[in-house]
Tab-separated table of C-alpha atoms and ligand atoms in Angstrom:
chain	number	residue	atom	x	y	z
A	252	UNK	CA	13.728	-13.375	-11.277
A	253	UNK	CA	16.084	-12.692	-14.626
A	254	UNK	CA	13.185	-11.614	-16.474
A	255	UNK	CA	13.893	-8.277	-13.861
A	256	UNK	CA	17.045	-8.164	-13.517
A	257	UNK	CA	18.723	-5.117	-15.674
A	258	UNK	CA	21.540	-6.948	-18.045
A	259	UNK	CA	24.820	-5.356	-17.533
A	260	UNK	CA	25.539	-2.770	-20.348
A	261	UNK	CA	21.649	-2.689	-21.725
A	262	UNK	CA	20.146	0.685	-22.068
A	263	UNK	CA	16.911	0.517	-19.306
A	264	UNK	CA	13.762	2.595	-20.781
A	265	UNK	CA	11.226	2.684	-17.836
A	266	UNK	CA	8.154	3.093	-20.166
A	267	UNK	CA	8.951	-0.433	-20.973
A	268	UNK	CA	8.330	-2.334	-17.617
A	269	UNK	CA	5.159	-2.207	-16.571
A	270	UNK	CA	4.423	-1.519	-12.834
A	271	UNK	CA	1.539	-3.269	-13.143
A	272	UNK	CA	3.321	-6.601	-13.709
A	273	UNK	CA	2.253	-10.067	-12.027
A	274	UNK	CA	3.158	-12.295	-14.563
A	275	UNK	CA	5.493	-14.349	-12.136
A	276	UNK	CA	3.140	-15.144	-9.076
A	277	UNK	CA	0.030	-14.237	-10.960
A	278	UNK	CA	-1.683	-15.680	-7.667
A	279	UNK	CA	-3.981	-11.732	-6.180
A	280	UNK	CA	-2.948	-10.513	-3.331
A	281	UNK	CA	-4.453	-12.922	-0.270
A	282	UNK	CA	-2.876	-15.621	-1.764
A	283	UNK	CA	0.335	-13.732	-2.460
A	284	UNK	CA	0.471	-12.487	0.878
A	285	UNK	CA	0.365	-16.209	2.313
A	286	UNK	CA	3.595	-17.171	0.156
A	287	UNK	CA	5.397	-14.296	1.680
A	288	UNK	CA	4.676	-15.881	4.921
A	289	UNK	CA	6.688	-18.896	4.108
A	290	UNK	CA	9.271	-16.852	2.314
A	291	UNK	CA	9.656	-14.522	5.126
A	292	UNK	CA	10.478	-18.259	7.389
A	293	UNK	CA	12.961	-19.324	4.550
A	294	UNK	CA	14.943	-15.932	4.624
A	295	UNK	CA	14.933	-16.455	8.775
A	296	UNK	CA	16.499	-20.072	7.947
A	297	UNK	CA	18.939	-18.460	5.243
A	298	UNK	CA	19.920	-15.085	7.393
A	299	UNK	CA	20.600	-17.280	10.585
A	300	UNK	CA	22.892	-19.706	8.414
A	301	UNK	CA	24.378	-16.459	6.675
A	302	UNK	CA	25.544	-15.332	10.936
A	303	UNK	CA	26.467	-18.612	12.069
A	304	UNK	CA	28.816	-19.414	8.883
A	305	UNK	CA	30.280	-15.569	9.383
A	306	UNK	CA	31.772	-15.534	5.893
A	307	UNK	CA	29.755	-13.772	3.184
A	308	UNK	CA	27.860	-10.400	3.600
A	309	UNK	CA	24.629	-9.110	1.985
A	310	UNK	CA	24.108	-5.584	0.980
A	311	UNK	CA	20.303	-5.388	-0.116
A	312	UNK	CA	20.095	-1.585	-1.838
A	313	UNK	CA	16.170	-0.186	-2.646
A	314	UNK	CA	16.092	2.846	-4.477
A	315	UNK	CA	12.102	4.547	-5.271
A	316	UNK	CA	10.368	7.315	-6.200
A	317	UNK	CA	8.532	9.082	-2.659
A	318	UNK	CA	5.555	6.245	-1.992
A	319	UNK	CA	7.480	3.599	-4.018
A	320	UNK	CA	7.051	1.483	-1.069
A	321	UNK	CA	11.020	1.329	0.759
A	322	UNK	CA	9.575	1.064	4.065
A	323	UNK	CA	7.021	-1.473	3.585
A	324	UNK	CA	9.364	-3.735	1.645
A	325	UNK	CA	11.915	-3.558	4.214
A	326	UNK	CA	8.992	-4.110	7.344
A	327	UNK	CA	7.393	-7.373	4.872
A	328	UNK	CA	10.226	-8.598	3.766
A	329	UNK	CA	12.222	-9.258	6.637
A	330	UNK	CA	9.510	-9.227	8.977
A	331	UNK	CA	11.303	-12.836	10.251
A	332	UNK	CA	15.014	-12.206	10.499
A	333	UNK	CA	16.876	-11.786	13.600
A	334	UNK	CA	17.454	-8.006	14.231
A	335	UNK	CA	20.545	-9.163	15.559
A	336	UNK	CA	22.603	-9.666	11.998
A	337	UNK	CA	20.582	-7.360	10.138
A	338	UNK	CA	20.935	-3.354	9.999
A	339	UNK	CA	18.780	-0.870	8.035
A	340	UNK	CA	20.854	2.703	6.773
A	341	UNK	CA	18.739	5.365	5.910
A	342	UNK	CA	20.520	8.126	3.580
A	343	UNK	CA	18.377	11.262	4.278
A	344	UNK	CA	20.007	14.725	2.739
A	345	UNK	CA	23.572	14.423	3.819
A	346	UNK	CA	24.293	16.583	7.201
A	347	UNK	CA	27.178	19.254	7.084
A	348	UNK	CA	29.480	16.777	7.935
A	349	UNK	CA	29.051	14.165	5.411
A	350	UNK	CA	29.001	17.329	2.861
A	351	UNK	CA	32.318	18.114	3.664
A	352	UNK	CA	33.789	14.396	2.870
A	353	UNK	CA	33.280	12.659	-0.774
A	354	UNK	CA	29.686	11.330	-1.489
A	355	UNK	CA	30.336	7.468	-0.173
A	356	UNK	CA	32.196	8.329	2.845
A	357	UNK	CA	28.979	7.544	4.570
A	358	UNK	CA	27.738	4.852	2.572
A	359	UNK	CA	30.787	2.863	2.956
A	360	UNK	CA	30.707	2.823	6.895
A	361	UNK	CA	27.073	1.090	6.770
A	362	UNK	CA	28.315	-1.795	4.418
A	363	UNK	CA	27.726	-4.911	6.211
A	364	UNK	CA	30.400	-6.897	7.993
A	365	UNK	CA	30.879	-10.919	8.061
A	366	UNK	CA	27.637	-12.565	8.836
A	367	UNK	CA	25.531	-9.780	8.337
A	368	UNK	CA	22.602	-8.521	6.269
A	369	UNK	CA	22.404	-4.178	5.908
A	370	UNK	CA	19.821	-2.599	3.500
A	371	UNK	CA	20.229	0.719	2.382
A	372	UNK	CA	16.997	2.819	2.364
A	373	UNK	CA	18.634	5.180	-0.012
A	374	UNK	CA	21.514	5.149	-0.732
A	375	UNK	CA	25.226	6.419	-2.808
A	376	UNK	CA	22.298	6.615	-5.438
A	377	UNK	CA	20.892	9.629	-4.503
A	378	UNK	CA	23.629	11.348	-5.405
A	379	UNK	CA	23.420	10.648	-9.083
A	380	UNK	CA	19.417	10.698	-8.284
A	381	UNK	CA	18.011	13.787	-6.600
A	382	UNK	CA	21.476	15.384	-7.106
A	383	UNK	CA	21.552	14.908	-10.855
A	384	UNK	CA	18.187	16.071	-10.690
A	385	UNK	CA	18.215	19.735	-8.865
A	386	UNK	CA	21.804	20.206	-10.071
A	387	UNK	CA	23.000	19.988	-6.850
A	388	UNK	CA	26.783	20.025	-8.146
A	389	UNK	CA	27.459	20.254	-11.609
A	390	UNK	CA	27.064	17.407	-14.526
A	391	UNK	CA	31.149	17.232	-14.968
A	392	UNK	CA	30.991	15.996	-10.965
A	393	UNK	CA	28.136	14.014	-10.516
A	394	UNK	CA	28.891	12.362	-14.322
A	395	UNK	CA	32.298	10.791	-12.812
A	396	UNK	CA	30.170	9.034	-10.317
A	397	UNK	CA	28.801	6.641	-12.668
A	398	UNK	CA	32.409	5.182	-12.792
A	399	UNK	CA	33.200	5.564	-9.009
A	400	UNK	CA	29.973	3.964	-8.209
A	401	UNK	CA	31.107	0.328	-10.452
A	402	UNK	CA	34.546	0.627	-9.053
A	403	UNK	CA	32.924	1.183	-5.256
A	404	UNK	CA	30.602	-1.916	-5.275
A	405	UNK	CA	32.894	-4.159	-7.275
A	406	UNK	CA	35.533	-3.627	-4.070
A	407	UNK	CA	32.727	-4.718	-1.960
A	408	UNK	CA	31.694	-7.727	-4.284
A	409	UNK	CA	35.679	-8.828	-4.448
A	410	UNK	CA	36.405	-7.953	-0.590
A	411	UNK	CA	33.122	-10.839	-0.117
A	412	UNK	CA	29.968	-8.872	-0.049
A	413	UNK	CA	27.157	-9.770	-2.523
A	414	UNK	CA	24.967	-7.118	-3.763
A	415	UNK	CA	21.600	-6.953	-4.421
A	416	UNK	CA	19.938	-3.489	-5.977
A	417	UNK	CA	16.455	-3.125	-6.313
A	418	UNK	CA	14.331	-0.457	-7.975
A	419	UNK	CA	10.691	-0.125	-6.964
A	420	UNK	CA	8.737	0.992	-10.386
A	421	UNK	CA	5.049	2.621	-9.470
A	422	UNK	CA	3.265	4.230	-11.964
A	423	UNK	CA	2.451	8.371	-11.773
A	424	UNK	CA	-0.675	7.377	-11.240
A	425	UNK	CA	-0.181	5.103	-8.301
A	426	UNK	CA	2.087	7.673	-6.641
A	427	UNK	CA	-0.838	9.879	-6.886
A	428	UNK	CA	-3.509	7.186	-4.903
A	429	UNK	CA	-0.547	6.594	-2.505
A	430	UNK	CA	-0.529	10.572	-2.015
A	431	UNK	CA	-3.999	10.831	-1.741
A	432	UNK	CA	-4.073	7.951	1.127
A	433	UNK	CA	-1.669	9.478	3.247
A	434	UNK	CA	-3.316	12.823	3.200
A	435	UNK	CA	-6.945	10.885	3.713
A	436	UNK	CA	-5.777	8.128	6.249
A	437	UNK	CA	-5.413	9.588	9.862
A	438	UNK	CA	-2.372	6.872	11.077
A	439	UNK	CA	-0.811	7.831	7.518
A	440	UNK	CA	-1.025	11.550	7.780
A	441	UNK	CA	2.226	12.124	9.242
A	442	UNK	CA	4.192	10.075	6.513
A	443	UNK	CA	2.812	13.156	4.267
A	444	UNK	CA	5.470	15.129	2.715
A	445	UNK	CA	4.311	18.585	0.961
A	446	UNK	CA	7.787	18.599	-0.466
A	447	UNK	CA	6.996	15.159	-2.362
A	448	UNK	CA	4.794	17.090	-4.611
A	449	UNK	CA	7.330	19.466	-5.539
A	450	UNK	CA	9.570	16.174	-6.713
A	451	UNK	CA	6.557	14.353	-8.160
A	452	UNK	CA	6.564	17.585	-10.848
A	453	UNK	CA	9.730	16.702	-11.194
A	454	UNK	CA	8.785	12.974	-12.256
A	455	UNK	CA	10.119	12.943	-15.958
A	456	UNK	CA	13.834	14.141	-14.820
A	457	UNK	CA	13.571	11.511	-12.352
A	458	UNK	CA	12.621	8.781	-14.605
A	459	UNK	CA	15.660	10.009	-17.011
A	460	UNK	CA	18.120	10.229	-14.356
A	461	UNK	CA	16.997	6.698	-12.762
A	462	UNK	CA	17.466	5.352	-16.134
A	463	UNK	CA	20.987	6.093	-16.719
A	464	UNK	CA	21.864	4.771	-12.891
A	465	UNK	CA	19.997	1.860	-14.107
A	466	UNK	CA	22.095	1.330	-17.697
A	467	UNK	CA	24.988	2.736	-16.541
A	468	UNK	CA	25.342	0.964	-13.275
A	469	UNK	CA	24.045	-2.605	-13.332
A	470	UNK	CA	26.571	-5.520	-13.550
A	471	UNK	CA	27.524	-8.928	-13.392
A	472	UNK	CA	28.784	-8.230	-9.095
A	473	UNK	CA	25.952	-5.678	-8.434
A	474	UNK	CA	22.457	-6.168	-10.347
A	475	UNK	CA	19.853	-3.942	-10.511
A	476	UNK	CA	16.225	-5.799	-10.983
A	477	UNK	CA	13.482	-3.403	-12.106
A	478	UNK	CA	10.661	-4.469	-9.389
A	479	UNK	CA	6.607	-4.127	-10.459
A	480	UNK	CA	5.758	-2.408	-7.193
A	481	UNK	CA	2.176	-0.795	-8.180
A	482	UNK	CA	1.118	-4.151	-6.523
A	483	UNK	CA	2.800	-3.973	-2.743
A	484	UNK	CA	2.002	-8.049	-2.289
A	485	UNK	CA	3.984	-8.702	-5.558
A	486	UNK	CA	6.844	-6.578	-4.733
A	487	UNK	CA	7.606	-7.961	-1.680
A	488	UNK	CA	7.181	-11.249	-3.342
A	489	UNK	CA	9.689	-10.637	-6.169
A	490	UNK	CA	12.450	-9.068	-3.370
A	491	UNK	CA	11.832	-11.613	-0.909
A	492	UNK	CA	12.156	-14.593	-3.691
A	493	UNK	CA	15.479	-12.863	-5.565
A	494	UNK	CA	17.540	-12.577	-1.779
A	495	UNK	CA	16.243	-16.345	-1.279
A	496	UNK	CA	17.435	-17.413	-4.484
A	497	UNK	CA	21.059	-15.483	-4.043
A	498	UNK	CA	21.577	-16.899	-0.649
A	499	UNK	CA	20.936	-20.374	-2.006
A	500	UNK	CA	23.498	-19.813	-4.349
A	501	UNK	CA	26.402	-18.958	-2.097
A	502	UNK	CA	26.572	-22.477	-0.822
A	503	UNK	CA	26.410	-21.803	2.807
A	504	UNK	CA	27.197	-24.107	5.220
A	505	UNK	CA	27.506	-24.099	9.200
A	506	UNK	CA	30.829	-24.210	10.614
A	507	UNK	CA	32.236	-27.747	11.737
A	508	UNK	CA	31.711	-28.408	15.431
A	509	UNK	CA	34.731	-28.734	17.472
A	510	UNK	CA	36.643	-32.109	17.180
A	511	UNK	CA	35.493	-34.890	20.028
A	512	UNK	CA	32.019	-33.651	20.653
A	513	UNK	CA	31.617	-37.443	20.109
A	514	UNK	CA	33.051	-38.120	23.210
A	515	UNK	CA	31.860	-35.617	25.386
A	516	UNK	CA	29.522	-37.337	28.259
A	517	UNK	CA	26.907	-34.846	30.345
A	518	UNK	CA	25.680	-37.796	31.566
A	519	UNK	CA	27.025	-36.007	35.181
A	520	UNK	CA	25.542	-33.412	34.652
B	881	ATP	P1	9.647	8.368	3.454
B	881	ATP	O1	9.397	7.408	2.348
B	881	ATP	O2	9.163	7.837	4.779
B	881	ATP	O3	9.219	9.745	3.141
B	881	ATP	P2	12.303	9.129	2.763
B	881	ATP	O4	13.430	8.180	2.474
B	881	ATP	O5	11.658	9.790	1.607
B	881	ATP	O6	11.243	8.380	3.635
B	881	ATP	P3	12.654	11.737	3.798
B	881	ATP	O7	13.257	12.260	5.050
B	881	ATP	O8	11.266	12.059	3.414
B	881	ATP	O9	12.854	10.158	3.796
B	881	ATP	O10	13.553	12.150	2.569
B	881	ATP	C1	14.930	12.029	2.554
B	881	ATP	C2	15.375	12.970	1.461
B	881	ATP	O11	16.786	13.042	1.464
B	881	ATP	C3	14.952	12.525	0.093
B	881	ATP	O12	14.243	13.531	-0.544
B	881	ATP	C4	16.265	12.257	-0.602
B	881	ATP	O13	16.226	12.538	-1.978
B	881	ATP	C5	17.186	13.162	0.148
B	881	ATP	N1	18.576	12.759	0.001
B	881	ATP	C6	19.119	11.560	0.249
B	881	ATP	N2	20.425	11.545	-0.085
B	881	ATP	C7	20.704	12.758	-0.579
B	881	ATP	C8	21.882	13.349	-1.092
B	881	ATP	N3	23.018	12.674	-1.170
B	881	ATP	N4	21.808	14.630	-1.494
B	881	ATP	C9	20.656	15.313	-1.408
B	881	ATP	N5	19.509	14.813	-0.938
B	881	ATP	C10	19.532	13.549	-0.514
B	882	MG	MG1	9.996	11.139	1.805
């Protein structure tokens, strides 16, 4: 998956990575969709393994443009895991509350605990995101969060958890079919948004601000990967595959039994 992952300190220019992309499982979509089956069984094997040893923690972050396909990633991807060790956190526009405290006060109560798996549907990076973007505060505040943002997830990635950021890349024109479907589909009707239009004329200040979250934020303890997502099978194909292969690499193992078990007869039983 390197060939999407965003190298720390490189300057990200979206009009270079093509949504379109399928180079890595260039396999169409029935066949793709019969990999993520056995993918979706491997992250079961990995996420029960990641509970039962009760040591590391996974934060999986997706970040999109309205349509980019958040919710279907998270119901495809970890259509398999236990609900038991895994959370989803959806960041909608902060409430009155969670105005009044500093921008991660939320985010940093959903951060998963030992054993477990939490995605963030939206996330902290709104607030350089649609903030940045309608001015919400001004540049000399949100500009500061580019540094409190590193500093946040690398006390997370020290304190044990491993982070995972994904960006799913559609194309203007794909958000427009996606737009058209929900307003043509009856079941998809009510995922239609009239305010998404107003953002979608927004798309060129969202593309600039997503790039410097993407150049400014992406590091050795917290990668972003740049995910083709015009193609829904291959998206879920490239997340699904890039948590495998971190959780393989953590070197999980299941807790020793108690001493004796040996010995122990149920032969009474
Ligand atoms: P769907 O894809 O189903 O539409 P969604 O994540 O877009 O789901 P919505 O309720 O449509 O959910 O939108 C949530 C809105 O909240 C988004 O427009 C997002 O930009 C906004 N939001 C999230 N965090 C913040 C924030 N910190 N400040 C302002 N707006 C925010
Ligand atoms: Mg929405």
């Amino acid at each position: 998956m390197e060939q999407y992952r965003v190298q720390p300190g490189s300057q990200v220019d979206l009009s270079q990575w093509d949504p379109n992309d399928t180079s890595l499982f260039p396999v169409g979509k029935k066949e793709g969709r019969k990999r993520l089956k056995k993918l979706n069984k491997r992250l079961a094997e990995l996420q029960y393994l990641l509970w039962a040893e009760n040591k590391h923690k996974l934060l999986v972050v997706l970040q999109a443009m309205d349509t980019g396909g958040k919710d279907g990633t998270i119901r495809k991807v970890f259509a398999r895991v236990n609900p038991q060790g895994v959370q989803v956190a959806n960041f909608k526009k902060p409430t009155p509350e969670e105005l009044a405290h500093d921008y991660l006060w939320r985010v940093h109560k959903r951060t998963p605990g030992n054993g477990e798996i939490t995605i963030f549907n939206r996330s902290h990076y709104e607030d350089v995101l649609v903030v940045r973007v309608h001015n919400l505060v001004p540049p000399e505040v949100w500009g500061k969060r580019y540094d409190h943002i590193r500093a946040f997830e690398k006390t997370l990635a020290d304190e044990g958890t491993t982070i995972l950021k994904f960006y799913l890349h559609i194309s203007k024109d794909e958000q427009a079919r996606r737009l058209r479907a929900r307003l043509e589909r009856p079941e998809k009707r009510w995922k239609f948004n009239p305010g998404d239009l107003k953002e979608r004329a927004l798309w060129d200040s969202y593309m600039e601000a997503y790039q410097a979250a993407l150049s400014r934020t992406s590091t050795e303890f917290a990668p972003w990967f740049v995910v083709p997502a015009n193609h829904k099978w291959y998206r879920d194909l490239v997340v699904a595959t890039t948590i495998i292969q971190t959780l393989e690499g953590l070197g999980m193992r299941y807790p020793q039994p108690v001493e004796g078990l040996e010995a122990i007869d149920l032969s009474g039983l």
